[in-house]
XYZ file of C-alpha atoms in Angstrom:
205
model
C 0.000 0.000 0.000
C 1.246 3.466 -0.865
C 0.566 4.923 2.582
C 4.031 6.244 3.420
C 3.905 10.005 2.849
C 7.006 11.305 4.619
C 8.519 14.642 3.514
C 11.793 12.898 2.645
C 13.546 9.570 1.991
C 10.542 7.822 0.491
C 12.184 4.439 -0.099
C 12.439 3.356 3.524
C 10.235 0.241 3.497
C 8.024 1.915 6.086
C 4.733 1.559 4.242
C 2.108 -1.083 4.867
C 2.276 -4.435 3.070
C -0.857 -6.592 3.061
C -0.653 -10.201 1.890
C -4.196 -11.346 1.189
C -4.970 -15.049 0.716
C -1.303 -15.836 0.252
C -0.411 -19.532 0.379
C 3.069 -20.489 1.556
C 4.630 -23.771 2.638
C 5.648 -23.841 6.295
C 9.319 -23.985 5.248
C 8.972 -20.439 3.864
C 7.715 -18.920 7.113
C 10.473 -17.535 9.315
C 9.959 -16.902 13.056
C 11.482 -13.399 13.045
C 10.836 -12.980 16.770
C 13.567 -15.582 17.337
C 16.084 -13.991 14.973
C 18.298 -12.654 17.748
C 18.103 -15.484 20.247
C 21.645 -16.380 19.205
C 24.462 -13.954 18.339
C 24.270 -12.824 14.725
C 25.710 -10.016 12.641
C 22.244 -9.236 11.271
C 21.877 -6.263 13.637
C 25.196 -4.514 12.952
C 24.866 -5.314 9.247
C 21.449 -3.642 9.120
C 22.823 -0.636 10.977
C 25.914 -0.195 8.831
C 23.791 0.007 5.699
C 21.765 2.873 7.152
C 24.926 4.595 8.400
C 26.376 4.374 4.897
C 23.243 5.961 3.440
C 23.485 8.818 5.942
C 27.148 9.330 5.086
C 26.249 9.378 1.392
C 23.694 12.117 2.055
C 26.362 14.133 3.882
C 28.833 13.702 1.020
C 26.274 14.820 -1.546
C 25.316 17.829 0.551
C 28.974 18.739 0.999
C 29.564 18.768 -2.758
C 26.601 21.094 -3.150
C 27.872 23.231 -0.262
C 31.178 23.799 -2.022
C 29.417 24.762 -5.233
C 26.907 27.027 -3.496
C 29.676 28.746 -1.540
C 31.593 29.491 -4.729
C 28.474 31.163 -6.123
C 27.567 33.130 -3.001
C 28.527 36.684 -2.086
C 31.000 37.461 0.703
C 29.771 39.024 3.912
C 30.580 42.731 4.008
C 32.427 42.568 7.343
C 34.812 39.933 6.017
C 36.315 42.614 3.741
C 37.188 40.102 1.032
C 36.294 39.945 -2.651
C 34.924 36.390 -2.687
C 32.985 34.135 -0.324
C 35.734 31.578 -0.871
C 38.115 33.910 0.997
C 35.855 34.510 3.992
C 37.818 33.189 7.007
C 34.692 32.053 8.883
C 33.419 30.266 5.794
C 36.763 28.537 5.333
C 36.739 27.399 8.963
C 33.216 26.007 8.588
C 34.126 24.151 5.385
C 37.201 22.755 7.098
C 35.173 21.547 10.067
C 32.657 19.807 7.805
C 35.464 18.109 5.898
C 36.982 16.876 9.177
C 33.650 15.517 10.416
C 32.885 13.735 7.154
C 36.314 12.105 7.085
C 35.964 11.076 10.726
C 32.603 9.477 9.907
C 34.187 7.669 6.961
C 36.951 6.328 9.204
C 34.482 5.047 11.805
C 32.382 3.449 9.087
C 35.424 1.598 7.717
C 36.365 0.511 11.236
C 32.868 -0.830 11.838
C 32.963 -2.731 8.546
C 36.171 -4.419 9.666
C 34.524 -5.341 12.979
C 31.637 -6.978 11.109
C 34.108 -8.860 8.886
C 35.848 -10.094 12.035
C 32.603 -11.283 13.602
C 31.191 -12.924 10.478
C 33.173 -16.216 10.578
C 32.812 -16.518 14.378
C 29.638 -14.733 15.510
C 29.923 -15.294 19.231
C 28.604 -12.899 21.881
C 31.845 -10.924 22.181
C 32.515 -10.531 18.467
C 28.941 -9.550 17.679
C 28.893 -7.081 20.569
C 32.146 -5.507 19.375
C 30.699 -5.187 15.876
C 27.473 -3.661 17.174
C 29.354 -1.087 19.242
C 31.687 -0.223 16.360
C 28.716 0.376 14.081
C 26.947 2.383 16.790
C 29.952 4.711 16.989
C 29.804 5.240 13.241
C 26.044 5.682 13.269
C 26.208 8.477 15.828
C 28.648 10.452 13.708
C 27.014 9.741 10.337
C 23.687 10.856 11.794
C 25.164 14.096 13.085
C 27.066 14.929 9.916
C 24.143 14.068 7.625
C 22.050 16.659 9.461
C 24.773 19.263 9.977
C 26.094 19.498 6.415
C 22.720 20.224 4.739
C 22.057 22.939 7.318
C 25.425 24.537 6.632
C 24.707 24.296 2.904
C 22.007 26.936 3.259
C 24.001 29.017 5.698
C 26.998 29.269 3.370
C 25.055 29.254 0.116
C 22.775 32.079 1.201
C 19.149 32.646 0.310
C 19.620 31.758 -3.350
C 20.453 28.196 -2.275
C 16.877 27.858 -0.988
C 15.288 28.381 -4.406
C 12.788 25.609 -5.013
C 14.083 24.793 -8.468
C 17.438 23.738 -7.072
C 15.914 21.181 -4.709
C 18.786 21.420 -2.240
C 16.398 20.874 0.658
C 16.270 17.201 -0.326
C 19.478 16.497 1.589
C 18.172 17.699 4.934
C 14.709 16.209 4.365
C 16.141 12.809 3.465
C 18.614 12.835 6.347
C 16.030 13.939 8.895
C 13.615 11.176 7.917
C 16.177 8.419 7.465
C 17.940 9.059 10.785
C 14.679 8.675 12.719
C 14.284 4.959 12.101
C 16.069 4.150 15.335
C 16.819 6.519 18.251
C 20.485 7.441 17.869
C 20.323 9.098 21.300
C 20.446 5.600 22.829
C 23.709 4.672 21.120
C 26.089 6.754 23.312
C 24.448 5.092 26.337
C 25.120 1.617 24.949
C 28.671 2.571 23.962
C 29.409 4.051 27.382
C 27.998 1.042 29.223
C 30.083 -1.268 27.036
C 33.329 0.686 27.416
C 32.985 1.420 31.130
C 31.201 -1.651 32.456
C 31.723 -4.292 29.791
C 27.954 -4.576 29.324
C 27.104 -6.308 26.050
C 24.521 -4.396 24.006
C 21.067 -5.739 23.279
C 20.794 -7.902 20.177
C 18.327 -6.445 17.681
C 18.234 -4.551 14.381
C 18.396 -1.072 15.927
C 21.867 -1.064 17.476
């Protein structure tokens, strides 16, 4: 059913699916409620895919930010001829670049943790993978929301023109990052690092 009408990121598999009079052999029915009874990389794998999407949104928004900044006018108090020479703009661009690269590094690290856990998915390996992905997810969430906001700040009012559609980055990031509460991830990470508490096994960590 086409009942998912979010203002961004439409392809999120969040709509309703109704299977009416569908016949299936018992062998094709999976007890999903038992999926995480044993350690599995299904959770961290699901999370790393969403983190990668968020990072992709940030990268796309950053490319547009660079272009919009080159086309914008400098602020009068900067006393420079081009927005690309504005010292505050340069510092903001530099900070965004740092954050994106940090998110990329954490995402690669989490991928390695999943690769380590895959051949031996015991409690410790799966927990380490889940925590590694959670670290990446926190940063990819933050950067996917921050960069589109800075896009408008640095690009100026002309960057908000409807025909350019640059709002799609923030809209997509805001919707996509809501599918699990990222605010719970620092708690799980802290409990793991400080107390050695293994995180819950499910698709949202």
